[in-house]
PDB file of C-alpha atoms in Angstrom:
ATOM      1  CA  MET U  40      51.030   4.587   6.047  1.00 77.00           C
ATOM      2  CA  SER U  41      52.179   1.551   7.982  1.00 88.00           C
ATOM      3  CA  LEU U  42      51.137   0.374  11.420  1.00 91.00           C
ATOM      4  CA  SER U  43      53.266  -1.180  14.108  1.00 95.00           C
ATOM      5  CA  VAL U  44      51.345  -2.971  16.853  1.00 96.00           C
ATOM      6  CA  THR U  45      52.348  -5.250  19.688  1.00 97.00           C
ATOM      7  CA  VAL U  46      50.423  -8.508  19.940  1.00 97.00           C
ATOM      8  CA  THR U  47      50.491  -9.921  23.472  1.00 96.00           C
ATOM      9  CA  LEU U  48      49.400 -13.329  24.732  1.00 94.00           C
ATOM     10  CA  LEU U  49      47.916 -13.696  28.210  1.00 90.00           C
ATOM     11  CA  SER U  50      51.150 -15.477  29.197  1.00 90.00           C
ATOM     12  CA  GLY U  51      53.054 -12.235  28.556  1.00 92.00           C
ATOM     13  CA  THR U  52      54.741 -13.422  25.371  1.00 94.00           C
ATOM     14  CA  GLN U  53      54.582 -10.696  22.746  1.00 95.00           C
ATOM     15  CA  ALA U  54      55.625  -9.796  19.235  1.00 96.00           C
ATOM     16  CA  THR U  55      55.776  -6.473  17.429  1.00 97.00           C
ATOM     17  CA  ILE U  56      54.083  -6.674  14.045  1.00 96.00           C
ATOM     18  CA  SER U  57      54.442  -4.142  11.209  1.00 95.00           C
ATOM     19  CA  LEU U  58      51.713  -4.009   8.577  1.00 94.00           C
ATOM     20  CA  PRO U  59      50.504  -1.647   5.858  1.00 92.00           C
ATOM     21  CA  GLY U  60      47.650   0.668   6.864  1.00 81.00           C
ATOM     22  CA  ASP U  61      45.178  -1.220   4.682  1.00 89.00           C
ATOM     23  CA  ALA U  62      45.972  -4.603   6.298  1.00 91.00           C
ATOM     24  CA  THR U  63      43.020  -6.611   7.590  1.00 89.00           C
ATOM     25  CA  VAL U  64      42.473  -8.237  10.971  1.00 89.00           C
ATOM     26  CA  ALA U  65      43.086 -11.570   9.231  1.00 85.00           C
ATOM     27  CA  ASP U  66      46.466 -10.274   7.987  1.00 89.00           C
ATOM     28  CA  LEU U  67      47.426  -9.285  11.540  1.00 92.00           C
ATOM     29  CA  ARG U  68      46.302 -12.645  12.959  1.00 88.00           C
ATOM     30  CA  GLN U  69      48.290 -14.547  10.329  1.00 87.00           C
ATOM     31  CA  LYS U  70      51.489 -12.537  10.876  1.00 93.00           C
ATOM     32  CA  ALA U  71      51.130 -12.717  14.669  1.00 93.00           C
ATOM     33  CA  GLN U  72      50.585 -16.485  14.558  1.00 89.00           C
ATOM     34  CA  ARG U  73      53.839 -16.894  12.647  1.00 89.00           C
ATOM     35  CA  ALA U  74      55.748 -14.583  14.991  1.00 94.00           C
ATOM     36  CA  LEU U  75      54.323 -16.130  18.173  1.00 92.00           C
ATOM     37  CA  GLN U  76      54.353 -19.678  16.751  1.00 87.00           C
ATOM     38  CA  THR U  77      50.899 -20.486  18.106  1.00 84.00           C
ATOM     39  CA  PRO U  78      47.356 -20.574  16.699  1.00 80.00           C
ATOM     40  CA  LEU U  79      45.443 -17.439  17.659  1.00 84.00           C
ATOM     41  CA  GLY U  80      41.723 -17.138  18.236  1.00 80.00           C
ATOM     42  CA  LYS U  81      40.311 -13.815  19.337  1.00 84.00           C
ATOM     43  CA  LEU U  82      42.173 -10.526  18.964  1.00 91.00           C
ATOM     44  CA  ILE U  83      41.163  -7.746  21.354  1.00 93.00           C
ATOM     45  CA  SER U  84      41.959  -4.069  20.803  1.00 92.00           C
ATOM     46  CA  THR U  85      43.396  -1.672  23.373  1.00 92.00           C
ATOM     47  CA  SER U  86      39.848  -0.428  24.041  1.00 91.00           C
ATOM     48  CA  GLY U  87      38.605  -3.976  24.710  1.00 90.00           C
ATOM     49  CA  THR U  88      36.798  -4.390  21.392  1.00 88.00           C
ATOM     50  CA  LEU U  89      36.848  -7.779  19.694  1.00 88.00           C
ATOM     51  CA  LEU U  90      38.611  -7.475  16.331  1.00 88.00           C
ATOM     52  CA  GLY U  91      36.921  -9.696  13.774  1.00 75.00           C
ATOM     53  CA  GLY U  92      35.562  -9.891  10.300  1.00 64.00           C
ATOM     54  CA  SER U  93      37.249  -8.757   7.139  1.00 68.00           C
ATOM     55  CA  GLY U  94      37.630  -5.058   7.973  1.00 78.00           C
ATOM     56  CA  THR U  95      40.945  -3.270   7.854  1.00 87.00           C
ATOM     57  CA  LEU U  96      42.808  -2.508  11.060  1.00 90.00           C
ATOM     58  CA  THR U  97      42.206   1.209  10.472  1.00 88.00           C
ATOM     59  CA  GLN U  98      38.448   0.619  10.083  1.00 88.00           C
ATOM     60  CA  CYS U  99      38.523  -1.307  13.378  1.00 88.00           C
ATOM     61  CA  GLY U 100      40.135   1.662  15.139  1.00 90.00           C
ATOM     62  CA  VAL U 101      43.609   0.149  15.532  1.00 92.00           C
ATOM     63  CA  GLN U 102      46.301   2.820  15.678  1.00 92.00           C
ATOM     64  CA  ASN U 103      50.051   2.799  15.362  1.00 94.00           C
ATOM     65  CA  GLY U 104      51.640   1.696  18.649  1.00 95.00           C
ATOM     66  CA  ASP U 105      48.530  -0.098  19.994  1.00 96.00           C
ATOM     67  CA  THR U 106      48.818  -3.280  22.011  1.00 96.00           C
ATOM     68  CA  ILE U 107      46.506  -6.055  20.840  1.00 96.00           C
ATOM     69  CA  THR U 108      45.708  -8.910  23.210  1.00 96.00           C
ATOM     70  CA  ALA U 109      45.535 -12.335  21.571  1.00 93.00           C
ATOM     71  CA  VAL U 110      43.816 -15.400  22.954  1.00 89.00           C
ATOM     72  CA  THR U 111      45.230 -18.709  21.783  1.00 85.00           C
ATOM     73  CA  GLN U 112      42.863 -21.151  20.158  1.00 73.00           C
ATOM     74  CA  SER U 113      43.262 -24.829  19.752  1.00 70.00           C
ATOM     75  CA  VAL U 114      41.688 -26.353  16.700  1.00 73.00           C
ATOM     76  CA  ALA U 115      38.388 -28.203  17.112  1.00 85.00           C
ATOM     77  CA  VAL U 116      37.114 -31.154  15.094  1.00 92.00           C
ATOM     78  CA  ALA U 117      33.583 -32.544  14.747  1.00 94.00           C
ATOM     79  CA  ALA U 118      32.636 -35.808  13.014  1.00 95.00           C
ATOM     80  CA  SER U 119      29.452 -36.888  11.249  1.00 93.00           C
ATOM     81  CA  THR U 120      28.952 -40.495  10.120  1.00 92.00           C
ATOM     82  CA  GLY U 121      31.273 -40.066   7.151  1.00 93.00           C
ATOM     83  CA  ALA U 122      32.944 -36.655   7.283  1.00 96.00           C
ATOM     84  CA  PHE U 123      34.926 -34.281   9.458  1.00 97.00           C
ATOM     85  CA  ALA U 124      34.838 -30.519   9.986  1.00 96.00           C
ATOM     86  CA  LEU U 125      37.750 -28.667  11.561  1.00 95.00           C
ATOM     87  CA  ILE U 126      37.719 -25.138  12.941  1.00 91.00           C
ATOM     88  CA  ARG U 127      41.078 -23.600  12.140  1.00 85.00           C
ATOM     89  CA  ALA U 128      42.766 -21.207  14.539  1.00 74.00           C
ATOM     90  CA  ASP U 129      41.622 -18.253  12.405  1.00 75.00           C
ATOM     91  CA  GLY U 130      37.948 -19.285  12.701  1.00 83.00           C
ATOM     92  CA  SER U 131      37.643 -20.654   9.172  1.00 88.00           C
ATOM     93  CA  VAL U 132      36.433 -24.213   8.567  1.00 94.00           C
ATOM     94  CA  VAL U 133      37.811 -27.035   6.446  1.00 96.00           C
ATOM     95  CA  THR U 134      35.828 -30.212   5.738  1.00 97.00           C
ATOM     96  CA  TRP U 135      36.727 -33.583   4.283  1.00 97.00           C
ATOM     97  CA  GLY U 136      35.188 -36.990   3.818  1.00 96.00           C
ATOM     98  CA  CYS U 137      31.997 -38.139   2.133  1.00 94.00           C
ATOM     99  CA  PRO U 138      30.185 -35.200   0.494  1.00 93.00           C
ATOM    100  CA  ASP U 139      26.812 -36.757   1.413  1.00 89.00           C
ATOM    101  CA  SER U 140      27.831 -36.640   5.087  1.00 92.00           C
ATOM    102  CA  GLY U 141      28.849 -32.972   5.103  1.00 93.00           C
ATOM    103  CA  GLY U 142      32.381 -33.421   3.756  1.00 95.00           C
ATOM    104  CA  ASP U 143      31.713 -30.816   1.054  1.00 94.00           C
ATOM    105  CA  SER U 144      31.103 -27.340   2.502  1.00 94.00           C
ATOM    106  CA  SER U 145      31.771 -25.448  -0.743  1.00 94.00           C
ATOM    107  CA  ALA U 146      28.158 -24.177  -0.980  1.00 91.00           C
ATOM    108  CA  VAL U 147      28.577 -22.281   2.322  1.00 93.00           C
ATOM    109  CA  GLN U 148      32.359 -21.791   2.478  1.00 94.00           C
ATOM    110  CA  ASP U 149      32.096 -18.002   2.103  1.00 94.00           C
ATOM    111  CA  LYS U 150      29.951 -17.938   5.276  1.00 93.00           C
ATOM    112  CA  LEU U 151      32.324 -20.057   7.365  1.00 93.00           C
ATOM    113  CA  TYR U 152      34.418 -17.394   9.094  1.00 89.00           C
ATOM    114  CA  ASP U 153      34.834 -16.420  12.763  1.00 85.00           C
ATOM    115  CA  VAL U 154      33.439 -19.866  13.670  1.00 90.00           C
ATOM    116  CA  MET U 155      33.659 -20.652  17.369  1.00 87.00           C
ATOM    117  CA  ARG U 156      31.751 -23.946  17.604  1.00 91.00           C
ATOM    118  CA  ILE U 157      30.672 -26.826  15.340  1.00 95.00           C
ATOM    119  CA  GLN U 158      28.119 -29.553  16.005  1.00 95.00           C
ATOM    120  CA  ALA U 159      27.741 -32.689  13.880  1.00 95.00           C
ATOM    121  CA  ALA U 160      24.617 -34.713  13.132  1.00 93.00           C
ATOM    122  CA  GLY U 161      24.525 -37.954  11.138  1.00 89.00           C
ATOM    123  CA  SER U 162      25.105 -36.340   7.746  1.00 89.00           C
ATOM    124  CA  GLY U 163      25.435 -32.651   8.402  1.00 92.00           C
ATOM    125  CA  PHE U 164      27.119 -29.921  10.387  1.00 95.00           C
ATOM    126  CA  ALA U 165      26.100 -26.646  11.991  1.00 94.00           C
ATOM    127  CA  ALA U 166      28.640 -23.928  12.765  1.00 95.00           C
ATOM    128  CA  LEU U 167      28.089 -21.055  15.203  1.00 94.00           C
ATOM    129  CA  ARG U 168      29.936 -17.854  14.328  1.00 91.00           C
ATOM    130  CA  GLU U 169      31.074 -15.183  16.787  1.00 85.00           C
ATOM    131  CA  ASP U 170      28.362 -12.839  15.465  1.00 89.00           C
ATOM    132  CA  GLY U 171      25.637 -15.315  16.527  1.00 92.00           C
ATOM    133  CA  VAL U 172      24.815 -16.534  13.005  1.00 94.00           C
ATOM    134  CA  VAL U 173      24.482 -20.281  12.355  1.00 94.00           C
ATOM    135  CA  VAL U 174      25.628 -21.864   9.086  1.00 94.00           C
ATOM    136  CA  SER U 175      24.557 -25.438   8.295  1.00 92.00           C
ATOM    137  CA  TRP U 176      25.439 -27.862   5.494  1.00 92.00           C
ATOM    138  CA  GLY U 177      25.244 -31.534   4.538  1.00 89.00           C
ATOM    139  CA  THR U 178      22.667 -33.850   2.978  1.00 78.00           C
ATOM    140  CA  LEU U 179      20.906 -35.198   6.043  1.00 57.00           C
ATOM    141  CA  SER U 180      17.212 -34.260   5.876  1.00 41.00           C
ATOM    142  CA  GLY U 181      17.034 -30.496   5.752  1.00 48.00           C
ATOM    143  CA  PHE U 182      20.714 -29.698   5.294  1.00 49.00           C
ATOM    144  CA  SER U 183      21.150 -29.791   1.532  1.00 41.00           C
ATOM    145  CA  ASP U 184      21.948 -26.606  -0.353  1.00 38.00           C
ATOM    146  CA  SER U 185      18.546 -24.996  -0.906  1.00 35.00           C
ATOM    147  CA  SER U 186      19.550 -23.702  -4.331  1.00 33.00           C
ATOM    148  CA  SER U 187      19.717 -27.251  -5.669  1.00 35.00           C
ATOM    149  CA  SER U 188      16.230 -28.375  -4.665  1.00 36.00           C
ATOM    150  CA  SER U 189      12.743 -27.390  -5.685  1.00 37.00           C
ATOM    151  CA  GLU U 190       9.495 -27.069  -3.763  1.00 40.00           C
ATOM    152  CA  SER U 191       8.361 -30.405  -5.205  1.00 39.00           C
ATOM    153  CA  ASP U 192      11.436 -32.049  -3.637  1.00 50.00           C
ATOM    154  CA  SER U 193      10.574 -30.881  -0.128  1.00 55.00           C
ATOM    155  CA  ASP U 194       9.875 -33.545   2.484  1.00 59.00           C
ATOM    156  CA  PRO U 195       6.951 -32.891   4.850  1.00 60.00           C
ATOM    157  CA  ASN U 196       8.893 -34.730   7.585  1.00 60.00           C
ATOM    158  CA  GLU U 197      11.715 -32.210   7.763  1.00 65.00           C
ATOM    159  CA  VAL U 198      12.395 -28.570   8.483  1.00 68.00           C
ATOM    160  CA  THR U 199      14.965 -27.311   5.990  1.00 72.00           C
ATOM    161  CA  ILE U 200      17.727 -24.891   6.855  1.00 72.00           C
ATOM    162  CA  ALA U 201      16.500 -22.633   4.027  1.00 74.00           C
ATOM    163  CA  SER U 202      13.092 -22.291   5.680  1.00 78.00           C
ATOM    164  CA  ILE U 203      14.528 -21.012   8.980  1.00 82.00           C
ATOM    165  CA  GLN U 204      17.883 -19.449   8.006  1.00 81.00           C
ATOM    166  CA  ASP U 205      16.673 -15.892   8.672  1.00 86.00           C
ATOM    167  CA  GLN U 206      15.822 -16.932  12.259  1.00 90.00           C
ATOM    168  CA  LEU U 207      19.323 -18.266  12.963  1.00 90.00           C
ATOM    169  CA  ARG U 208      20.727 -14.978  14.253  1.00 90.00           C
ATOM    170  CA  ASP U 209      21.551 -13.961  17.827  1.00 92.00           C
ATOM    171  CA  VAL U 210      22.253 -17.616  18.653  1.00 94.00           C
ATOM    172  CA  ARG U 211      24.285 -18.428  21.762  1.00 92.00           C
ATOM    173  CA  GLU U 212      24.408 -22.254  21.627  1.00 94.00           C
ATOM    174  CA  ILE U 213      23.872 -25.090  19.150  1.00 95.00           C
ATOM    175  CA  GLN U 214      23.236 -28.785  19.794  1.00 95.00           C
ATOM    176  CA  ALA U 215      22.798 -31.815  17.541  1.00 93.00           C
ATOM    177  CA  THR U 216      21.112 -35.197  17.575  1.00 92.00           C
ATOM    178  CA  LYS U 217      21.445 -37.935  14.970  1.00 90.00           C
ATOM    179  CA  ASN U 218      19.015 -36.246  12.560  1.00 87.00           C
ATOM    180  CA  ALA U 219      18.395 -32.682  13.726  1.00 89.00           C
ATOM    181  CA  PHE U 220      19.851 -29.503  15.208  1.00 91.00           C
ATOM    182  CA  ALA U 221      18.656 -27.009  17.804  1.00 93.00           C
ATOM    183  CA  ALA U 222      19.801 -23.422  18.271  1.00 94.00           C
ATOM    184  CA  ILE U 223      19.246 -21.548  21.531  1.00 95.00           C
ATOM    185  CA  LYS U 224      18.911 -17.835  20.892  1.00 94.00           C
ATOM    186  CA  GLU U 225      19.917 -14.950  23.180  1.00 92.00           C
ATOM    187  CA  ASP U 226      16.234 -14.361  24.041  1.00 95.00           C
ATOM    188  CA  GLY U 227      15.895 -17.989  25.226  1.00 94.00           C
ATOM    189  CA  SER U 228      13.847 -19.189  22.260  1.00 95.00           C
ATOM    190  CA  VAL U 229      14.814 -22.402  20.469  1.00 95.00           C
ATOM    191  CA  ILE U 230      14.908 -22.980  16.703  1.00 92.00           C
ATOM    192  CA  THR U 231      15.112 -26.536  15.330  1.00 90.00           C
ATOM    193  CA  TRP U 232      15.761 -27.955  11.873  1.00 88.00           C
ATOM    194  CA  GLY U 233      16.311 -31.363  10.336  1.00 84.00           C
ATOM    195  CA  ALA U 234      14.156 -34.498  10.543  1.00 79.00           C
ATOM    196  CA  LEU U 235      10.926 -34.164  12.534  1.00 72.00           C
ATOM    197  CA  GLU U 236      10.934 -37.808  13.613  1.00 68.00           C
TER     198      GLU U 236
END
């Protein structure tokens, strides 16, 4: 079964998109971006629900003939001392530059989706996703991939991302300094990681 939906921008510009029934939200966004010739951020269903993630349109409750509202998104770039991170219009992230400064995000790439904000520290990045989860990478104190270090390698002057990752949920804002990050959660509490000094 195929679906035909109308994707409408707030300006009133619209495009009718036909997709197979098992198409994902990402498939719809990609086709709509081509048809509307603009980067799209959030997609909102007829019922007002934010369409995100990797679910199919059918799983998200989208029906044939629905009108989907699209919000345009400009790309955003953050810079560490030797690398860059760019949020693409679809919420994915691409990095480049010195791997030691966060230019290599391959260890967390599968977690970098629906990103709405990135902050950069000296040699690392933190990304806030739409679902309130924070993903961090880089080699500044506390940002290295936890799978590549051992307990004996831990520095008593840092809080590693691995030690607090399970707390980085329900986050509404992230901030960075030269050597550390802070996440403000929905309940008002603050979680920090990186260098203690």
